Every structure is written in structure tokens, then in C-alpha cells.
Amino acid sequence: MDSPAHLQARMALCRPEHLVLDLFVHCLRESIARRMGQSLAIAAQAPIPTVPARGAPTHRPASDYLALLHEGALSVGQKLGEDYAAAVEQLSFTAASHVFSAPVGEMVMAITGEDPHRGLSVGSGLAGATSTFGEREYERVSDTTARLSFKDEFFGPAWCSGLVRSGLLQTNPERRFRVELESGEPPYKDFSLLIHW
């Protein structure tokens, strides 16, 4: 589903105007630290900027986020014996749980409730508020299946799978969700995922 070459190819497509919320960077650093069994300060190897309590959220270049994700996935994969795509998905899953427990994430969870279709629909709509790139589209396939289609999405399918599963499990911890890559060609900036429950 993802590989170092695919992620690096998507990273090369990033332009200075492609930004992601700094909260995502902070949560990814924390995810890497937890997966590696390190303290956050050691894993970051630099001061971590705090998110201001008030005012407009800060953003970081998407390429910086992807570089951190790449290095984190390589390190986690090497230490824990996971393949690259699995490491990317797990880092995303863990980082997303931190995002969803932040005030903005809690608000989204309160809006979506327990209906997976509503969560996927609202989440796709709100994605534009977290990054300045990509198009995401939700489609209801059946009562227990949904499709998410992505265009110009630099995070890739493994990262998106982790984020989706994490969000759905926040409001439905007793359910089992399966996310599969339905379509897409390397480097997977355009792809679709099927979500089953």
C-alpha cells in the first residue's frame, strides 16, 4: 500500500503552499516517541513548538510532516520489525488518537456521534481545515460500507487508513473496522479506500 519510494515521490510533489496543521506534526512526534519507547523530548531532538491557546492555528510545510513520517516509519520499522506501510499506518493511527483527544478533535467526535457514515462524511468535509492540499470525497456504498476517494493527497493510503480507523474507533470502540485500498496507482496521491464494518 505504501513504500519509502512512494512517500518520497509524494513529498517531491509538495510545494511551499502545501501546509498541514502544526498540531499534526506535534502528534506525529508523540506517536513516534511512543512507538519507539522514548520520551518525546529525545525523539524530537529539538524544542517542540506549542500550539497557541488562542488565535489562528499554526501550520507547517507538508513536506516537513512527510519527512518526519518517513524517518519515523523507517525507525519504527527497523526497531519493531514492521514493514514500512504498517509502520506508517500505526504512526498515523496513534497520532490521530492524540488529534482526536485535542479540543478540536473532541468537537468533531461530538458532532459525528456513533454513526460511522456520519463520521466519515463529516471527517471528509473537515479535512480541508487541516491541510491546504488534496480533495476528499465520501460515498455511502451500503449500510456497512463506505468509500473515501482522495485526489492530490500527499499523506497516502497507509496514513489515511490509520487516521480513518483511529477516528472510527474513538466513537465505536466495540466495532471492528476494515480499511482496504480499492484503487490507485503509485505513488498513490490519487486513490480510494473502502471501509467495512
GROMACS .gro file of C-alpha atoms in nm:
model
  197
    1MET     CA    1   0.000   0.000   0.000
    2ASP     CA    2   0.289   0.238   0.067
    3SER     CA    3   0.665   0.233   0.043
    4PRO     CA    4   0.956   0.469   0.104
    5ALA     CA    5   0.974   0.542  -0.270
    6HIS     CA    6   0.603   0.625  -0.292
    7LEU     CA    7   0.610   0.854   0.010
    8GLN     CA    8   0.923   1.029  -0.113
    9ALA     CA    9   0.766   1.075  -0.458
   10ARG     CA   10   0.463   1.241  -0.297
   11MET     CA   11   0.694   1.454  -0.082
   12ALA     CA   12   0.868   1.575  -0.400
   13LEU     CA   13   0.530   1.697  -0.529
   14CYS     CA   14   0.480   1.924  -0.227
   15ARG     CA   15   0.504   2.297  -0.284
   16PRO     CA   16   0.555   2.574  -0.024
   17GLU     CA   17   0.180   2.647  -0.025
   18HIS     CA   18   0.101   2.288   0.082
   19LEU     CA   19   0.061   2.312   0.458
   20VAL     CA   20  -0.065   2.097   0.745
   21LEU     CA   21  -0.173   2.197   1.095
   22ASP     CA   22   0.117   2.210   1.339
   23LEU     CA   23  -0.097   2.000   1.573
   24PHE     CA   24  -0.050   1.710   1.329
   25VAL     CA   25   0.330   1.748   1.345
   26HIS     CA   26   0.327   1.759   1.724
   27CYS     CA   27   0.103   1.450   1.744
   28LEU     CA   28   0.319   1.259   1.494
   29ARG     CA   29   0.630   1.332   1.703
   30GLU     CA   30   0.450   1.200   2.008
   31SER     CA   31   0.338   0.891   1.816
   32ILE     CA   32   0.695   0.817   1.703
   33ALA     CA   33   0.823   0.861   2.058
   34ARG     CA   34   0.564   0.621   2.200
   35ARG     CA   35   0.621   0.357   1.932
   36MET     CA   36   0.998   0.381   1.988
   37GLY     CA   37   0.962   0.373   2.367
   38GLN     CA   38   1.132   0.711   2.406
   39SER     CA   39   1.044   1.033   2.577
   40LEU     CA   40   0.903   1.296   2.346
   41ALA     CA   41   1.195   1.533   2.404
   42ILE     CA   42   1.450   1.271   2.297
   43ALA     CA   43   1.252   1.167   1.990
   44ALA     CA   44   1.205   1.523   1.871
   45GLN     CA   45   1.572   1.619   1.921
   46ALA     CA   46   1.455   1.981   1.918
   47PRO     CA   47   1.217   2.202   2.109
   48ILE     CA   48   0.858   2.128   2.020
   49PRO     CA   49   0.658   2.438   1.939
   50THR     CA   50   0.343   2.464   2.141
   51VAL     CA   51   0.008   2.528   1.982
   52PRO     CA   52  -0.119   2.869   2.092
   53ALA     CA   53  -0.416   2.853   2.327
   54ARG     CA   54  -0.597   3.121   2.129
   55GLY     CA   55  -0.577   3.266   1.785
   56ALA     CA   56  -0.533   3.108   1.447
   57PRO     CA   57  -0.371   2.766   1.442
   58THR     CA   58  -0.018   2.746   1.310
   59HIS     CA   59   0.077   2.545   1.005
   60ARG     CA   60   0.388   2.364   0.885
   61PRO     CA   61   0.501   2.264   0.536
   62ALA     CA   62   0.352   1.930   0.433
   63SER     CA   63   0.697   1.824   0.314
   64ASP     CA   64   0.830   1.862   0.671
   65TYR     CA   65   0.550   1.644   0.802
   66LEU     CA   66   0.612   1.379   0.536
   67ALA     CA   67   0.987   1.382   0.605
   68LEU     CA   68   0.917   1.322   0.976
   69LEU     CA   69   0.667   1.047   0.888
   70HIS     CA   70   0.920   0.881   0.656
   71GLU     CA   71   1.202   0.886   0.912
   72GLY     CA   72   0.966   0.773   1.186
   73ALA     CA   73   0.834   0.481   0.978
   74LEU     CA   74   1.188   0.371   0.890
   75SER     CA   75   1.298   0.386   1.255
   76VAL     CA   76   0.987   0.214   1.391
   77GLY     CA   77   1.001  -0.049   1.118
   78GLN     CA   78   1.365  -0.123   1.190
   79LYS     CA   79   1.322  -0.136   1.569
   80LEU     CA   80   0.994  -0.330   1.578
   81GLY     CA   81   1.032  -0.538   1.263
   82GLU     CA   82   0.726  -0.386   1.092
   83ASP     CA   83   0.707  -0.332   0.720
   84TYR     CA   84   0.704   0.029   0.605
   85ALA     CA   85   0.332   0.057   0.519
   86ALA     CA   86   0.231  -0.098   0.853
   87ALA     CA   87   0.461   0.144   1.039
   88VAL     CA   88   0.312   0.443   0.853
   89GLU     CA   89  -0.041   0.324   0.931
   90GLN     CA   90   0.036   0.265   1.300
   91LEU     CA   91   0.207   0.603   1.338
   92SER     CA   92  -0.096   0.769   1.179
   93PHE     CA   93  -0.336   0.568   1.398
   94THR     CA   94  -0.155   0.669   1.718
   95ALA     CA   95  -0.102   1.032   1.612
   96ALA     CA   96  -0.470   1.061   1.515
   97SER     CA   97  -0.579   0.945   1.859
   98HIS     CA   98  -0.389   1.244   2.001
   99VAL     CA   99  -0.552   1.476   1.746
  100PHE     CA  100  -0.899   1.341   1.829
  101SER     CA  101  -0.840   1.391   2.202
  102ALA     CA  102  -0.740   1.757   2.148
  103PRO     CA  103  -1.023   2.013   2.189
  104VAL     CA  104  -1.084   2.042   1.814
  105GLY     CA  105  -1.089   1.664   1.778
  106GLU     CA  106  -1.329   1.625   2.068
  107MET     CA  107  -1.561   1.873   1.899
  108VAL     CA  108  -1.554   1.670   1.576
  109MET     CA  109  -1.625   1.348   1.767
  110ALA     CA  110  -1.919   1.512   1.943
  111ILE     CA  111  -2.064   1.627   1.608
  112THR     CA  112  -2.028   1.290   1.436
  113GLY     CA  113  -2.162   1.067   1.712
  114GLU     CA  114  -2.152   0.690   1.675
  115ASP     CA  115  -2.273   0.658   1.315
  116PRO     CA  116  -1.969   0.559   1.106
  117HIS     CA  117  -2.125   0.703   0.790
  118ARG     CA  118  -2.176   1.040   0.957
  119GLY     CA  119  -1.822   1.033   1.095
  120LEU     CA  120  -1.671   0.960   0.754
  121SER     CA  121  -1.887   1.221   0.583
  122VAL     CA  122  -1.813   1.497   0.835
  123GLY     CA  123  -1.445   1.399   0.855
  124SER     CA  124  -1.404   1.426   0.479
  125GLY     CA  125  -1.559   1.770   0.485
  126LEU     CA  126  -1.339   1.893   0.769
  127ALA     CA  127  -1.016   1.762   0.617
  128GLY     CA  128  -0.977   2.084   0.422
  129ALA     CA  129  -0.944   2.272   0.750
  130THR     CA  130  -0.638   2.068   0.850
  131SER     CA  131  -0.435   2.088   0.529
  132THR     CA  132  -0.414   2.310   0.221
  133PHE     CA  133  -0.395   2.028  -0.034
  134GLY     CA  134  -0.599   1.735  -0.153
  135GLU     CA  135  -0.960   1.663  -0.227
  136ARG     CA  136  -1.154   1.406  -0.028
  137GLU     CA  137  -1.493   1.263  -0.114
  138TYR     CA  138  -1.720   1.036   0.091
  139GLU     CA  139  -1.966   0.790  -0.065
  140ARG     CA  140  -2.209   0.558   0.110
  141VAL     CA  141  -2.182   0.217  -0.059
  142SER     CA  142  -2.411   0.018   0.175
  143ASP     CA  143  -2.527   0.024   0.536
  144THR     CA  144  -2.190  -0.119   0.644
  145THR     CA  145  -1.953   0.004   0.373
  146ALA     CA  146  -1.827   0.344   0.265
  147ARG     CA  147  -1.582   0.470   0.004
  148LEU     CA  148  -1.338   0.755   0.054
  149SER     CA  149  -1.181   0.893  -0.264
  150PHE     CA  150  -0.868   1.106  -0.249
  151LYS     CA  151  -0.714   1.330  -0.513
  152ASP     CA  152  -0.376   1.504  -0.475
  153GLU     CA  153  -0.346   1.356  -0.125
  154PHE     CA  154   0.019   1.360  -0.020
  155PHE     CA  155  -0.031   1.157   0.300
  156GLY     CA  156  -0.107   0.839   0.102
  157PRO     CA  157  -0.329   0.536   0.162
  158ALA     CA  158  -0.150   0.382   0.462
  159TRP     CA  159  -0.159   0.711   0.653
  160CYS     CA  160  -0.524   0.773   0.561
  161SER     CA  161  -0.616   0.417   0.668
  162GLY     CA  162  -0.464   0.473   1.011
  163LEU     CA  163  -0.640   0.808   1.054
  164VAL     CA  164  -0.978   0.667   0.946
  165ARG     CA  165  -0.958   0.362   1.174
  166SER     CA  166  -0.849   0.575   1.469
  167GLY     CA  167  -1.135   0.820   1.423
  168LEU     CA  168  -1.398   0.550   1.383
  169LEU     CA  169  -1.275   0.360   1.688
  170GLN     CA  170  -1.291   0.676   1.901
  171THR     CA  171  -1.671   0.669   1.887
  172ASN     CA  172  -1.718   0.295   1.823
  173PRO     CA  173  -1.456   0.107   2.027
  174GLU     CA  174  -1.661  -0.214   2.023
  175ARG     CA  175  -1.685  -0.235   1.643
  176ARG     CA  176  -1.438  -0.387   1.401
  177PHE     CA  177  -1.342  -0.175   1.102
  178ARG     CA  178  -1.153  -0.294   0.797
  179VAL     CA  179  -0.997  -0.046   0.556
  180GLU     CA  180  -0.876  -0.164   0.217
  181LEU     CA  181  -0.717   0.006  -0.079
  182GLU     CA  182  -0.973  -0.013  -0.358
  183SER     CA  183  -0.791   0.169  -0.636
  184GLY     CA  184  -0.484   0.378  -0.706
  185GLU     CA  185  -0.152   0.374  -0.883
  186PRO     CA  186   0.192   0.455  -0.741
  187PRO     CA  187   0.285   0.691  -0.588
  188TYR     CA  188  -0.074   0.687  -0.457
  189LYS     CA  189  -0.161   1.055  -0.448
  190ASP     CA  190  -0.494   0.963  -0.610
  191PHE     CA  191  -0.665   0.658  -0.460
  192SER     CA  192  -0.979   0.527  -0.297
  193LEU     CA  193  -1.034   0.331   0.022
  194LEU     CA  194  -1.323   0.103   0.114
  195ILE     CA  195  -1.421   0.094   0.480
  196HIS     CA  196  -1.622  -0.205   0.608
  197TRP     CA  197  -1.780  -0.272   0.948
   0.00000   0.00000   0.00000
